XYZ file of N, CA and C in Angstrom:
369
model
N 202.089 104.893 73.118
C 201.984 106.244 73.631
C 202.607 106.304 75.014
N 203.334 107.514 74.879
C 203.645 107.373 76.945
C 203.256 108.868 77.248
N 203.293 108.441 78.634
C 202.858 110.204 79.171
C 203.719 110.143 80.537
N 203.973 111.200 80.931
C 204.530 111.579 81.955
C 203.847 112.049 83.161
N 203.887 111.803 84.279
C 203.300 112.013 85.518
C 204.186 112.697 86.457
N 203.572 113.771 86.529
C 204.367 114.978 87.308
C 203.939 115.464 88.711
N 204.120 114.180 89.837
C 203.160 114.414 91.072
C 203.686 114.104 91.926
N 203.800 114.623 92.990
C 204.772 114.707 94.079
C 204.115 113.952 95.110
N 202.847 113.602 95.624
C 202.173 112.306 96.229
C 202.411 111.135 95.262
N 203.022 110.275 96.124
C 203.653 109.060 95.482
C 202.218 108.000 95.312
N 201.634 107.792 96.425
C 200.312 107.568 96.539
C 199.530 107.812 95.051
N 199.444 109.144 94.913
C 198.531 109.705 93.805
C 198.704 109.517 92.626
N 200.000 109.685 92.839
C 201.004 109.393 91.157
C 200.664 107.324 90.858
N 200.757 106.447 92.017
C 200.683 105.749 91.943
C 198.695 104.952 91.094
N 198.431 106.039 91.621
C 196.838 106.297 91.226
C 196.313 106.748 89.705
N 197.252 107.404 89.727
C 197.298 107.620 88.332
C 197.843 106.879 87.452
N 199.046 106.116 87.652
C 199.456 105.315 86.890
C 198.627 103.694 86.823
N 197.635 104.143 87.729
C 196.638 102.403 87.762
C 195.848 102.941 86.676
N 194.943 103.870 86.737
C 194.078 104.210 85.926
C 194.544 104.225 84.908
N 196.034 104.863 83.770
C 196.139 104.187 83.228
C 196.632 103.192 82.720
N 196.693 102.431 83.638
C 196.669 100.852 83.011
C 197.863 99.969 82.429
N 197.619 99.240 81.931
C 198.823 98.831 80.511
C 198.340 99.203 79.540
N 197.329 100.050 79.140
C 197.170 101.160 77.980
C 198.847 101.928 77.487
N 198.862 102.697 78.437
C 200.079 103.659 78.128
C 201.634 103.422 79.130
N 202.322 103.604 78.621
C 203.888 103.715 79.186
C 203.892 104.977 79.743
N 204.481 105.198 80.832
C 204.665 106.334 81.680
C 206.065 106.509 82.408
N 206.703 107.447 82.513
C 207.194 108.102 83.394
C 206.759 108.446 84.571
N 207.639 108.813 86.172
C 206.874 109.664 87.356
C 208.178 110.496 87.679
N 207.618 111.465 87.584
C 208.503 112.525 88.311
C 207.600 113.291 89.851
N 208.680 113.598 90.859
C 208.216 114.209 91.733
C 208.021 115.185 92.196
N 208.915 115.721 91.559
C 208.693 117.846 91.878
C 208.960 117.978 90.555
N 208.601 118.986 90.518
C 208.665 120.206 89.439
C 210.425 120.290 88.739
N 211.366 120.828 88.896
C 212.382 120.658 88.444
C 212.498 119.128 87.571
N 212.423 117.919 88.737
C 212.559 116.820 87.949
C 211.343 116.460 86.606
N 210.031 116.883 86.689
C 209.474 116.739 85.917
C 209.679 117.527 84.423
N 210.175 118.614 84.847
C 210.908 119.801 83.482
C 211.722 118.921 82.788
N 212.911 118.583 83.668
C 214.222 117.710 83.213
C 213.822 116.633 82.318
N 212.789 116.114 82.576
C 211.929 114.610 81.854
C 212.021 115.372 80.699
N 210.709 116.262 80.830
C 209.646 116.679 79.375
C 211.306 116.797 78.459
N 212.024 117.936 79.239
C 212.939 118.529 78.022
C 213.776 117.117 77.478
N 213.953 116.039 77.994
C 215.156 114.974 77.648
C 214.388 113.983 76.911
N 212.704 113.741 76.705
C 212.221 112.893 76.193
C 210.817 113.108 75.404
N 210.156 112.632 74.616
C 209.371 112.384 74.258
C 208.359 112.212 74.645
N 207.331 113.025 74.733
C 205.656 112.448 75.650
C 204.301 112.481 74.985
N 203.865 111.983 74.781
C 202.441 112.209 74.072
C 201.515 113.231 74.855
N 201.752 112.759 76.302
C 200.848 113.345 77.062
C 201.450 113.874 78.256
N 201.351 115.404 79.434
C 201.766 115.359 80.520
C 200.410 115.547 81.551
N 200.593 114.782 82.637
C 199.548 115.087 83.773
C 200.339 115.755 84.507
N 199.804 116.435 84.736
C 201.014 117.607 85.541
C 199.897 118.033 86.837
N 200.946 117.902 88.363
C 200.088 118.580 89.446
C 200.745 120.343 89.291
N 199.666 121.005 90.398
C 200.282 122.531 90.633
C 200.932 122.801 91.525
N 200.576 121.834 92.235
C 201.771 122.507 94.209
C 202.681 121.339 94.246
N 203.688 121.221 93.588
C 204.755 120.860 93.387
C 206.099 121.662 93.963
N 207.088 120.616 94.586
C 208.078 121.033 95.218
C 209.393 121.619 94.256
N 210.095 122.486 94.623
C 211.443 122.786 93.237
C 211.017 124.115 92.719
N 209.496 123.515 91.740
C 208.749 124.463 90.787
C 207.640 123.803 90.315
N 206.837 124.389 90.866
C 205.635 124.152 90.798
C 204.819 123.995 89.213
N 203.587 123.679 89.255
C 202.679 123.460 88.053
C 203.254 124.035 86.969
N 202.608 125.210 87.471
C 202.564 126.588 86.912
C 203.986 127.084 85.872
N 205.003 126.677 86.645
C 206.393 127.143 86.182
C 206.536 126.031 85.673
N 206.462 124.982 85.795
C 206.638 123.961 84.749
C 206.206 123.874 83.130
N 204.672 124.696 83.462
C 204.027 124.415 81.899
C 204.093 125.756 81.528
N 204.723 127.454 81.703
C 204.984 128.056 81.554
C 206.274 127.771 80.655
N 207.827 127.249 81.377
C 208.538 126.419 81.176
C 208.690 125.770 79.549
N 207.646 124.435 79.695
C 207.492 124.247 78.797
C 206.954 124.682 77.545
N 206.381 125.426 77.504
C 205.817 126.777 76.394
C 206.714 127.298 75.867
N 207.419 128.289 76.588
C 208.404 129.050 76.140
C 209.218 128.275 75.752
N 210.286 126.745 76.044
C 210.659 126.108 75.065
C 209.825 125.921 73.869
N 209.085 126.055 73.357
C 207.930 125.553 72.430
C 207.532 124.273 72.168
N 207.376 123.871 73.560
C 207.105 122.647 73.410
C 205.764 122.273 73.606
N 204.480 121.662 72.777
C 203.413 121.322 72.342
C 202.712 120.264 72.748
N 203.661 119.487 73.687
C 202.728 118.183 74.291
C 201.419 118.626 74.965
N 200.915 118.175 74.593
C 199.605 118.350 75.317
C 199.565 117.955 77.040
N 199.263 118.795 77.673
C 199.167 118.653 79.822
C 197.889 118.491 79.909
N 197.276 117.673 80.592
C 196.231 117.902 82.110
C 196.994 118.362 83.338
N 196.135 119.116 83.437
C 196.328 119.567 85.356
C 195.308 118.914 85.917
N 195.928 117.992 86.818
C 195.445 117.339 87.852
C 195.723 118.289 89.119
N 195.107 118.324 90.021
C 195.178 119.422 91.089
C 194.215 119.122 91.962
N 194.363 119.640 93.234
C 193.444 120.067 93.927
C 192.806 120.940 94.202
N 193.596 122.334 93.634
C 193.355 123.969 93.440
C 192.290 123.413 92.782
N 191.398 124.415 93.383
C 189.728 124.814 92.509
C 189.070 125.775 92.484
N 189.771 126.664 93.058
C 189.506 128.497 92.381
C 189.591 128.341 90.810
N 188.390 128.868 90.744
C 188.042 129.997 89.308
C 189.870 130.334 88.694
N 190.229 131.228 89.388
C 191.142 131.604 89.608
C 192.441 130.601 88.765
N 192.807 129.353 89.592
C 193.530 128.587 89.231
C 193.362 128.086 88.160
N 192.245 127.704 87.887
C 191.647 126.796 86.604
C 191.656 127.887 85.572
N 191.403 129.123 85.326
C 191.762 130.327 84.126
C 193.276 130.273 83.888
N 193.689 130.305 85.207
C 195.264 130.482 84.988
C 195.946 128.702 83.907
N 195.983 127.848 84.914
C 196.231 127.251 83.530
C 196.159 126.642 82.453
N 194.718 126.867 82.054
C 194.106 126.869 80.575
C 194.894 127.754 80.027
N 195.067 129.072 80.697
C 196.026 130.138 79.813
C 197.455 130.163 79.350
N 197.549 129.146 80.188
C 199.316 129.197 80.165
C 199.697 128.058 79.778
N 198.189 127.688 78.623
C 198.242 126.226 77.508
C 198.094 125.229 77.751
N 197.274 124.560 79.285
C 196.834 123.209 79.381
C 195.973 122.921 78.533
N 195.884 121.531 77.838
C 194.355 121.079 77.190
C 193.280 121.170 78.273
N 193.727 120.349 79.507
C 192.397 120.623 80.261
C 193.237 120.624 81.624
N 191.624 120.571 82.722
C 192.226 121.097 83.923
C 190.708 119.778 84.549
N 191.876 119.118 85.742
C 190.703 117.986 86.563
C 191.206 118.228 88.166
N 190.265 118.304 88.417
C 190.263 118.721 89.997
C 190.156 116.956 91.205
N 191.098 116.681 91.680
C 191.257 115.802 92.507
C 190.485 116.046 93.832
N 189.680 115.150 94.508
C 190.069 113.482 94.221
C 189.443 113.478 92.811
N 189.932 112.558 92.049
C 189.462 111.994 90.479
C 189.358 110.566 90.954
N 188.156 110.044 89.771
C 187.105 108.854 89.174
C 188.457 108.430 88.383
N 189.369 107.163 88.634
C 189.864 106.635 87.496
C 188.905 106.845 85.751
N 187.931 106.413 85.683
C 187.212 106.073 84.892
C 187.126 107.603 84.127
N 187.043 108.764 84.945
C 186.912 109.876 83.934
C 188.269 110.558 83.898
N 189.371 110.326 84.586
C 190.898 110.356 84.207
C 191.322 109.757 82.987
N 190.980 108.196 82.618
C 190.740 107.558 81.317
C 190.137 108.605 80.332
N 189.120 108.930 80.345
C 188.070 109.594 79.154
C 189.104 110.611 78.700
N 189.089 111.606 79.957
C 190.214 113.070 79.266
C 191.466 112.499 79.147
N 192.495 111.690 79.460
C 193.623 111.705 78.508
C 193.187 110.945 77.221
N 192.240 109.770 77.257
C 192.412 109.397 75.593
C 191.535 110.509 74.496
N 190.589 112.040 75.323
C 190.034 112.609 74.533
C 191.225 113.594 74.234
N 192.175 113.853 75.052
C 193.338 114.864 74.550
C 194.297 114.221 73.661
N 194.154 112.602 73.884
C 195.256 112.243 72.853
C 194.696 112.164 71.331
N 193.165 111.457 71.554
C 192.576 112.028 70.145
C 192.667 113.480 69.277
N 192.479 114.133 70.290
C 192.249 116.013 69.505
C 194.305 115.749 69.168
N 195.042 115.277 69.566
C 196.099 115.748 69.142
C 196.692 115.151 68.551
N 196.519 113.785 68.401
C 196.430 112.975 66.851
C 195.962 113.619 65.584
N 194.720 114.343 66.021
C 193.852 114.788 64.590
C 194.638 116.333 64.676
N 195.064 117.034 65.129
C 196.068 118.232 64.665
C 197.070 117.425 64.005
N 197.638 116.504 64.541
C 199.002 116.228 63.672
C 198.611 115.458 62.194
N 197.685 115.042 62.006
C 197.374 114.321 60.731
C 196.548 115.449 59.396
């Protein structure tokens, strides 16, 4: 499985890619534009996608990716924690939404529970 990491703190991205592990193969992209360019040129099981991203942000990224019709399943990792933010992109088709700082340990849980639910759609 690989997933893509769409986070413009190198630090964070680096954080994310500990948690997961040698479980999964990953990509890192740093802004928004470059993370689009990924999704559209490759294959992902999974995207962690931040929202205040440089280029184009979260938001326009997984908007973006929609309207291509593209179905990978996103977390939003973020720091945004308005009501507000978190409606917005559940709506605009994240599986889920995790508010940073993040628990390695429950970063683990929600991507292997989004990769399960989207195994069992495709089967």
């Amino acid at each position: 499985m690989k997933i893509l990491i769409i986070e413009d703190d190198r630090a964070i991205s680096r954080a994310i890619a500990a948690a997961l592990g040698s479980r999964y193969a990953f990509d890192q992209a740093f802004d928004g534009e470059e993370g689009l360019f990924f999704a559209q040129q490759n294959v992902y099981d999974l995207v962690v996608l931040d929202i205040m991203l440089p280029a184009l942000d979260g938001y326009g990224v997984l908007e973006r990716l929609r309207a291509d019709g593209m179905d990978t399943p996103v977390l939003m990792l973020t720091a945004k924690n308005a009501r507000d933010d978190r409606v917005r992109g559940l709506r605009l088709g994240a599986e889920d939404y995790m508010l940073k700082p993040f628990e390695p340990e429950e970063l683990l849980a929600r991507v292997v529970n989004i990769l399960r639910r989207a195994q069992q759609v495709r089967t």
